[in-house]
Tab-separated table of C-alpha atoms in Angstrom:
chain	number	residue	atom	x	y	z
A	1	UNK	CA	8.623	26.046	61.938
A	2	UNK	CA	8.362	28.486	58.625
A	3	UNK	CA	5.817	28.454	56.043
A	4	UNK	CA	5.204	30.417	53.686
A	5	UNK	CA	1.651	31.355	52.332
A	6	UNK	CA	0.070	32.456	49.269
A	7	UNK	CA	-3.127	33.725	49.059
A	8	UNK	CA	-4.709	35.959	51.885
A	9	UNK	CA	-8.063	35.374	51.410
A	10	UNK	CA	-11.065	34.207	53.629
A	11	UNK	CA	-9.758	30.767	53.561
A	12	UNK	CA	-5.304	31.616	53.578
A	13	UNK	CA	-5.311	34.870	55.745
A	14	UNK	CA	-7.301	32.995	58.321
A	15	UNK	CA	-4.685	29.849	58.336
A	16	UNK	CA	-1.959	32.253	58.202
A	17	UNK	CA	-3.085	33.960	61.185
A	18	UNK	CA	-3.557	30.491	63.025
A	19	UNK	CA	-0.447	28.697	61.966
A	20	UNK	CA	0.992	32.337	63.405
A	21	UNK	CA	-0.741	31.833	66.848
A	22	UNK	CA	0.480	28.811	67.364
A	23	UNK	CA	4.112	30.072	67.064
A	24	UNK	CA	5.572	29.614	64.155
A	25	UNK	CA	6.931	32.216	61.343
A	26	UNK	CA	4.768	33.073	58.387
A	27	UNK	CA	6.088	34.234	55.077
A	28	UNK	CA	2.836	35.676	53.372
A	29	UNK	CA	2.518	36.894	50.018
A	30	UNK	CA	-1.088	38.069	47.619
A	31	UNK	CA	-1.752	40.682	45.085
A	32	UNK	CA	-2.917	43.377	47.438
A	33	UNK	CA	0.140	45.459	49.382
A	34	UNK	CA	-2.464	46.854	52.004
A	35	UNK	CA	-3.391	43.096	52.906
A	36	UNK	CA	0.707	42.706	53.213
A	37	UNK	CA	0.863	45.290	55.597
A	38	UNK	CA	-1.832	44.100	57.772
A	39	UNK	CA	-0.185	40.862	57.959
A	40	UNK	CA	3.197	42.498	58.578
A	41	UNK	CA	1.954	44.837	61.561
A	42	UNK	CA	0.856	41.424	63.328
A	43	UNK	CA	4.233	39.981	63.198
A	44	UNK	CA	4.389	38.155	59.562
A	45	UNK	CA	6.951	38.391	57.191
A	46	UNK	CA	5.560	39.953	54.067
A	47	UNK	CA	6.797	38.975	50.464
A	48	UNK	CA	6.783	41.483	47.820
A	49	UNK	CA	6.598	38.197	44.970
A	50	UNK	CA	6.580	35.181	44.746
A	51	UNK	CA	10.535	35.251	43.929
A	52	UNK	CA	11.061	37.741	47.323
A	53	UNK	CA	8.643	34.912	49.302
A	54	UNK	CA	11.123	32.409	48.538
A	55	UNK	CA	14.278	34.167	49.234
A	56	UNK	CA	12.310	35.001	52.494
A	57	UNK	CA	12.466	31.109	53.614
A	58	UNK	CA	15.091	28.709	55.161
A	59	UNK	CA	15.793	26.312	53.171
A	60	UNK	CA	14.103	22.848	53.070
A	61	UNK	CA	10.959	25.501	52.155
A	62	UNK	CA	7.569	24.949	52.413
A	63	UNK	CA	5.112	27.348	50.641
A	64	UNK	CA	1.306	26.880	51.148
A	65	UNK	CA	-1.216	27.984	47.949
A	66	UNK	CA	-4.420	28.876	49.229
A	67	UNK	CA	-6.042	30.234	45.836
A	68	UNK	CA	-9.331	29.774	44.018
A	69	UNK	CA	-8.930	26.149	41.908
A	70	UNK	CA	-7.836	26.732	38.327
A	71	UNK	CA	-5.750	29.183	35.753
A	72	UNK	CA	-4.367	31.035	38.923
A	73	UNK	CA	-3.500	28.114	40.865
A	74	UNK	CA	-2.045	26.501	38.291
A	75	UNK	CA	0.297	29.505	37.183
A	76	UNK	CA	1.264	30.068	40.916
A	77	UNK	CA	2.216	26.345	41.270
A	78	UNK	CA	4.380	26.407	38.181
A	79	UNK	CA	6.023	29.521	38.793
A	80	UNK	CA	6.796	28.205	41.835
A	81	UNK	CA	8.080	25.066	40.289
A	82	UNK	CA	10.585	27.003	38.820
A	83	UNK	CA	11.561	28.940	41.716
A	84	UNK	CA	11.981	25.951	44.463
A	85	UNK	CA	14.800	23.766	44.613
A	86	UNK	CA	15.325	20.345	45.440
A	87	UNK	CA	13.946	19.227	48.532
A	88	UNK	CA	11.870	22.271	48.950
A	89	UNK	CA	7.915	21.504	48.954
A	90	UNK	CA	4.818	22.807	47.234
A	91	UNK	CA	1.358	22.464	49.228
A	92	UNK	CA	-2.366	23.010	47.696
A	93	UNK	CA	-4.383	23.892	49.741
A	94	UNK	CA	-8.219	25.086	47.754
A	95	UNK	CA	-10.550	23.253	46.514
A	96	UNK	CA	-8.028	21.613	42.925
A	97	UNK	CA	-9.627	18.655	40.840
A	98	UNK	CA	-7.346	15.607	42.281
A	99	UNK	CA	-6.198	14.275	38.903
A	100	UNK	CA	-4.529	18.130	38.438
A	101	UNK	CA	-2.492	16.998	41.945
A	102	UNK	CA	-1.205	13.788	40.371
A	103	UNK	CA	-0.127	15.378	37.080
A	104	UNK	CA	1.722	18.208	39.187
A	105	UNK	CA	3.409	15.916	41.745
A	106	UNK	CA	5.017	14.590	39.040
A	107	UNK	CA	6.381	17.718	37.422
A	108	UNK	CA	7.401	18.209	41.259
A	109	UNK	CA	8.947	14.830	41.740
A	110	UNK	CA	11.120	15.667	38.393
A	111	UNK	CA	12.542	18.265	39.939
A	112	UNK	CA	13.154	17.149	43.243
A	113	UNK	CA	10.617	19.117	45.114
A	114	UNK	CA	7.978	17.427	47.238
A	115	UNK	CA	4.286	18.062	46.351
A	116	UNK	CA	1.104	17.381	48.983
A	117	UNK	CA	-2.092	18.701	48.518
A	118	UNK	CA	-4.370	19.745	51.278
A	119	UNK	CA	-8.388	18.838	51.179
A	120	UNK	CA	-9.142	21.990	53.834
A	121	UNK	CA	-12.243	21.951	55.525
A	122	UNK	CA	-13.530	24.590	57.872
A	123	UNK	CA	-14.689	27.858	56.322
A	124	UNK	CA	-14.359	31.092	57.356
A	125	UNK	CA	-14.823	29.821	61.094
A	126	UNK	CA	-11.363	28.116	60.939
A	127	UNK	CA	-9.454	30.371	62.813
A	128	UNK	CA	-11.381	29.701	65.878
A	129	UNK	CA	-12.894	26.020	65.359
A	130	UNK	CA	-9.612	25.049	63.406
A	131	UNK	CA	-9.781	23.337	60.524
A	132	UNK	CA	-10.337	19.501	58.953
A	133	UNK	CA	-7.354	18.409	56.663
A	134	UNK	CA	-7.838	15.250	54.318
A	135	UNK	CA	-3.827	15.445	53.609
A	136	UNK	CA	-2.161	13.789	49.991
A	137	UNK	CA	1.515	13.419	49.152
A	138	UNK	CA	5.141	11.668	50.167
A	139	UNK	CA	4.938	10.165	53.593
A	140	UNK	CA	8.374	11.822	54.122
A	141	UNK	CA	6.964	15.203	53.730
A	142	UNK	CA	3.569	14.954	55.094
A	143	UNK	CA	5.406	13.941	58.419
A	144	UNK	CA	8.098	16.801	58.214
A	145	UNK	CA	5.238	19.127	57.844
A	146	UNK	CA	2.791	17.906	60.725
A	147	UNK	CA	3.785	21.102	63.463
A	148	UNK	CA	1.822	22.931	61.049
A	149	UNK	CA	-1.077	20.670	60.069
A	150	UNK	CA	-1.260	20.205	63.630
A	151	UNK	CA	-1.541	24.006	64.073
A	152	UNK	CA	-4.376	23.989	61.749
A	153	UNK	CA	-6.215	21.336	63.197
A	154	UNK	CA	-8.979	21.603	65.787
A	155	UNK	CA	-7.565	19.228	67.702
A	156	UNK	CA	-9.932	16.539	70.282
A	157	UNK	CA	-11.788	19.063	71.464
A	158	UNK	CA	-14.912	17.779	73.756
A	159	UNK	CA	-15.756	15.234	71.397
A	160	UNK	CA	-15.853	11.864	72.185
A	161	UNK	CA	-13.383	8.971	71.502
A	162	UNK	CA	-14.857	6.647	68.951
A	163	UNK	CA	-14.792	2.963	70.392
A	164	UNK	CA	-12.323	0.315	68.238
A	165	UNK	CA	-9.823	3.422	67.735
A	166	UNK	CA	-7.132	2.628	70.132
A	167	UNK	CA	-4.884	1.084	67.642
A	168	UNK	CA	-5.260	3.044	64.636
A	169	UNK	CA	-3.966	6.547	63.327
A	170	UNK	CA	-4.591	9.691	66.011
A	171	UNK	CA	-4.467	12.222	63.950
A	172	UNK	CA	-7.384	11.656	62.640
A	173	UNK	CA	-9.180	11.995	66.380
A	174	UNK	CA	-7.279	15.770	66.104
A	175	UNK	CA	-9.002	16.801	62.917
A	176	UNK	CA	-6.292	15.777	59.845
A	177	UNK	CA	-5.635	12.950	58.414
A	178	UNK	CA	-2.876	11.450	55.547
A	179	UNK	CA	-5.192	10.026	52.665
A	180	UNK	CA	-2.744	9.134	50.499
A	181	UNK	CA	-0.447	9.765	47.885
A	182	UNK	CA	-0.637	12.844	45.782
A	183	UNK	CA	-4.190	13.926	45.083
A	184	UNK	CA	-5.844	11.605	47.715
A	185	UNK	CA	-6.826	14.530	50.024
A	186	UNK	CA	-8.241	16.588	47.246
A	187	UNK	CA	-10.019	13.552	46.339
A	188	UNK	CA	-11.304	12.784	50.108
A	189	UNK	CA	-12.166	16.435	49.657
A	190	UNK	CA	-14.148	16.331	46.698
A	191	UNK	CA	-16.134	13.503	47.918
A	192	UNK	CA	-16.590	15.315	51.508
A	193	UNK	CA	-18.235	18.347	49.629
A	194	UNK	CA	-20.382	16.132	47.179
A	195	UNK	CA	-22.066	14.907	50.807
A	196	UNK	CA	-22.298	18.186	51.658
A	197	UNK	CA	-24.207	19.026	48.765
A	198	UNK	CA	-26.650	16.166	49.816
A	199	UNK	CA	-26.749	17.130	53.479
A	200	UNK	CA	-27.619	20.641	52.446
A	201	UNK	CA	-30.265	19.855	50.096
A	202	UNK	CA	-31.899	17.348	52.562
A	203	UNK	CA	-31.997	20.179	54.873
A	204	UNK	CA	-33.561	22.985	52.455
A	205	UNK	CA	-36.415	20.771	51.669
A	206	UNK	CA	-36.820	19.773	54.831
A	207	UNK	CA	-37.469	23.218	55.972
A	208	UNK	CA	-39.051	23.898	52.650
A	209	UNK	CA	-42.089	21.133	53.765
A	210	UNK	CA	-42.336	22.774	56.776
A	211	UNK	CA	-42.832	26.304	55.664
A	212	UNK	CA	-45.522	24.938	53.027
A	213	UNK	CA	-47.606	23.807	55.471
A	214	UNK	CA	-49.434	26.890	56.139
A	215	UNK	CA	-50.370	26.970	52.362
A	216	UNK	CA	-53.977	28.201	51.604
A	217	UNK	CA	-53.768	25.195	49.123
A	218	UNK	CA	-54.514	22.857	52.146
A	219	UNK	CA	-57.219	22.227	53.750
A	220	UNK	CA	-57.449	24.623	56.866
A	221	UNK	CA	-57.833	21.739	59.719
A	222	UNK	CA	-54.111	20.598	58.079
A	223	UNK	CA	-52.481	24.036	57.753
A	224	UNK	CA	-49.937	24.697	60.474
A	225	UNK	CA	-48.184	27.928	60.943
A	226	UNK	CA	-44.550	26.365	62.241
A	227	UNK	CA	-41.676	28.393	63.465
A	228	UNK	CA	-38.771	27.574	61.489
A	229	UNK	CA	-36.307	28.909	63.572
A	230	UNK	CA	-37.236	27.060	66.845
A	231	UNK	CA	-37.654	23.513	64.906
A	232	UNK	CA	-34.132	24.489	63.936
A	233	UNK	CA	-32.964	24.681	67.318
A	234	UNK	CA	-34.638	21.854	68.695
A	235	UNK	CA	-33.214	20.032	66.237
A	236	UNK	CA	-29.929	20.910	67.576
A	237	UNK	CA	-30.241	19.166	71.035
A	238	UNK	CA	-30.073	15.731	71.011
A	239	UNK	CA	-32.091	14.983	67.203
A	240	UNK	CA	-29.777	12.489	64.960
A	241	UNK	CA	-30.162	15.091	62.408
A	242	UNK	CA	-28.060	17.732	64.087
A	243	UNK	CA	-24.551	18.993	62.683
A	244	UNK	CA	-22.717	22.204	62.027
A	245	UNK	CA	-24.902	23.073	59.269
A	246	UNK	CA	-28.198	22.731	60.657
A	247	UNK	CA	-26.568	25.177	63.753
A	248	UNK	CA	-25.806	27.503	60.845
A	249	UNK	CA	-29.743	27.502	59.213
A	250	UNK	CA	-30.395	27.820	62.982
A	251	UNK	CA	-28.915	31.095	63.088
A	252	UNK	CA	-30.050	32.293	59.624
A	253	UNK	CA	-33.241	31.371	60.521
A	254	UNK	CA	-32.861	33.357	64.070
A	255	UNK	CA	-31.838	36.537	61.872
A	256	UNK	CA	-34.219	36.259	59.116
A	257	UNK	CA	-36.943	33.545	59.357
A	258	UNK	CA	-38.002	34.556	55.418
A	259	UNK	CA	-34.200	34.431	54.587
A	260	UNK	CA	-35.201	37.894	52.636
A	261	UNK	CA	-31.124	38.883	52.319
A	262	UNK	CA	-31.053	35.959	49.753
A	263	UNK	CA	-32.778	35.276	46.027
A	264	UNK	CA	-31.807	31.441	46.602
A	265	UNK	CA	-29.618	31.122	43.364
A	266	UNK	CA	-26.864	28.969	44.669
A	267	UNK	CA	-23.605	28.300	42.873
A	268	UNK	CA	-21.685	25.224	42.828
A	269	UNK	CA	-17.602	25.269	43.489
A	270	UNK	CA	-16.964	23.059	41.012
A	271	UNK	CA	-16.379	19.861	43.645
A	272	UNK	CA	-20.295	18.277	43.086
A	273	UNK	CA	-19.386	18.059	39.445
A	274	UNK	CA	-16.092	15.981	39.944
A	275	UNK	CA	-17.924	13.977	42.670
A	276	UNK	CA	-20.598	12.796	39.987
A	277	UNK	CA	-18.055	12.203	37.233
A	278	UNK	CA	-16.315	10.074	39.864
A	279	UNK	CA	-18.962	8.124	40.272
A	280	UNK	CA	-19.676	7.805	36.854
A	281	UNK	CA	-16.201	6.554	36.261
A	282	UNK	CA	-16.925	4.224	38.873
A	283	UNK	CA	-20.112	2.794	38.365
A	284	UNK	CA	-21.130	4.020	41.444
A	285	UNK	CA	-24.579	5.096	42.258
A	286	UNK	CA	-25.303	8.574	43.566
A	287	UNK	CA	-28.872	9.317	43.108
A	288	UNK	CA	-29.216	11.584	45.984
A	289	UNK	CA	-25.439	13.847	45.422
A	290	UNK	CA	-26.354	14.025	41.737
A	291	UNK	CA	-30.070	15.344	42.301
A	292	UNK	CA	-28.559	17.627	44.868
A	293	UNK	CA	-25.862	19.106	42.190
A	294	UNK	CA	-29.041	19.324	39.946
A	295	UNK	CA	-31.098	21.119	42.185
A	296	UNK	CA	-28.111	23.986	42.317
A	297	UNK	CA	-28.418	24.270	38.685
A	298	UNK	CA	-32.397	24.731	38.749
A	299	UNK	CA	-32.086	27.105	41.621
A	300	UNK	CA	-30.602	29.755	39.227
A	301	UNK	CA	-33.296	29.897	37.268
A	302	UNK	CA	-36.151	29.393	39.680
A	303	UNK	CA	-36.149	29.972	43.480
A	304	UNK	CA	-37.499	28.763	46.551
A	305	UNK	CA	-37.327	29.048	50.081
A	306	UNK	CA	-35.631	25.400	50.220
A	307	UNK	CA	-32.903	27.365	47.661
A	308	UNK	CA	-33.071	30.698	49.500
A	309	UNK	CA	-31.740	28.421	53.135
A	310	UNK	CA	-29.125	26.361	50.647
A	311	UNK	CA	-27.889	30.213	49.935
A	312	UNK	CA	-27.519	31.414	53.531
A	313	UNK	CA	-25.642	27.513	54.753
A	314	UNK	CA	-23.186	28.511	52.149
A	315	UNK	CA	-22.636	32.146	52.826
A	316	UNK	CA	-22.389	31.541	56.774
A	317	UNK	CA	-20.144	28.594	56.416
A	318	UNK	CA	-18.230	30.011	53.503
A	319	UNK	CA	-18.620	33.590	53.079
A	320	UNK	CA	-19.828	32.934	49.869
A	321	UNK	CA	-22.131	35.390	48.028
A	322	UNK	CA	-24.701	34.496	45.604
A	323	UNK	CA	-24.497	34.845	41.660
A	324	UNK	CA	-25.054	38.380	40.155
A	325	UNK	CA	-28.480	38.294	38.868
A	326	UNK	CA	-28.135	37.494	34.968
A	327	UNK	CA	-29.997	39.455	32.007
């Protein structure tokens, strides 16, 4: 099958690269002409625009944004509006606020082009692990497109079958699933990264406990100098608490068990915020997401160790790098 794919970033070159492997033809196109080129010597079709990208493809086309959410996705998407034709298809795949997905699919639908929008899970560790896809748009296109959300996917793996499933979806047991229509897998996104948010704090002040614990403030029969690193991996085999991101503190911990590379101010992507208004549109309670969201906003103006691990889960899941110091 042929894609084509915008944006060749830590997220979009690795999914290029993957959808690649698993043998279909990539189209790629982003600002920089040396990051072309690499693409190009690896067997890709590079795109000198977004006009030459879609010449490049067979019609019905397919072309994949994998940009940061906001101005720039929302330019490339209506250029590209412009530049499809009917039956031709538009996917999003960063991290875009859902109700931006409906009001595009519509603008899409107008024209006759399909619209889905990809909730894309898996960090900068996708292109071995593959990657989670919480998948909204047209049935009719989802399906056409499944070779390469399939190709994406990190498939069963060694994971066990959940009991009660044998009747129901199976793409979900191979890592993607179709939400919805048209902003339901941003949406399933969104809400999958306020968790996160909760998960990860739970997990910084867990540690954070543990570290204060050989405080001078305590009495000196109650003071216990604890290896943060090894309660880390311990609680890797077998605890209920284990999951990907306590194996990632595991390792940060195993580099650095003072995390000294980071300050601790943590940035939020934008998806915490959405995930409380949500809720507040809702009714719904989130004490625990919205004090985690809160606790990001603190952290950039005072740090601590529990802030300092939040830092390193993001930048080895992510790649992301903390805030510029202000002033």
């Amino acid at each position: 099958m042929q894609i084509g794919m915008v944006g060749l970033g830590r997220m979009g070159g690795n999914m290029a690269k993957r959808i690649y492997r698993a043998g279909h033809e990539c189209v790629v196109y982003t600002r920089s002409q040396e990051t072309i080129a690499e693409f190009v010597r690896e067997g890709m079709t590079g795109a000198s625009g977004l006009s030459d990208l879609v010449a490049k493809l067979t019609p019905p086309r397919a072309v994949w944004v994998m940009l940061p959410a906001g101005e720039i996705t929302e330019s490339t998407v209506a250029q590209l509006q412009e530049l499809l034709v009917e039956g031709d298809c538009v996917i999003d795949g960063g991290n875009t606020f859902y109700k931006d997905d409906i009001r595009r699919a519509q603008v899409c639908r107008d024209k006759g082009l399909a619209y889905i929008d990809v909730g894309t899970s898996g960090g900068i560790w996708g292109f071995e692990r593959g990657y989670c896809l919480m998948i909204g748009g047209e049935k009719t296109a989802v399906d056409r497109l499944d070779p390469i959300f399939k190709a994406l996917a990190p498939g069963r793996g060694a994971i066990e079958a959940t009991p009660g499933r044998a009747n129901r979806d199976p793409r979900a047991e191979q890592g993607y699933i179709h939400a919805g229509p048209a902003g339901a897998g941003h949406f399933v996104k969104m809400i999958h990264n306020g968790i996160e948010y909760g998960l990860m704090q739970a997990y910084a002040e867990g540690f954070d406990i543990l570290r204060g614990k050989s405080s001078p403030k305590l009495p000196e029969a109650e003071r216990f100098t604890l290896d943060l690193a090894d309660i880390a991996e311990v609680w890797r085999r077998g605890s209920v608490v284990s999951s990907w991101l306590l194996d990632l503190s595991a390792m940060a911990l195993a580099e650095d068990a003072n995390l000294s590379n980071f300050t601790g101010a943590v940035e939020d992507s934008g998806e915490g915020r959405w995930t409380v208004e949500a809720a507040i549109e809702e009714s719904t309670p989130v004490n625990v997401l919205a004090a985690s969201l809160f606790a990001r906003f603190r952290s950039r103006q005072d740090h601590t160790f529990a802030d300092k691990l939040l830092s390193a889960m993001r930048f080895k899941f992510g790649g992301h790098v903390e805030p510029p110091a202000s002033g």
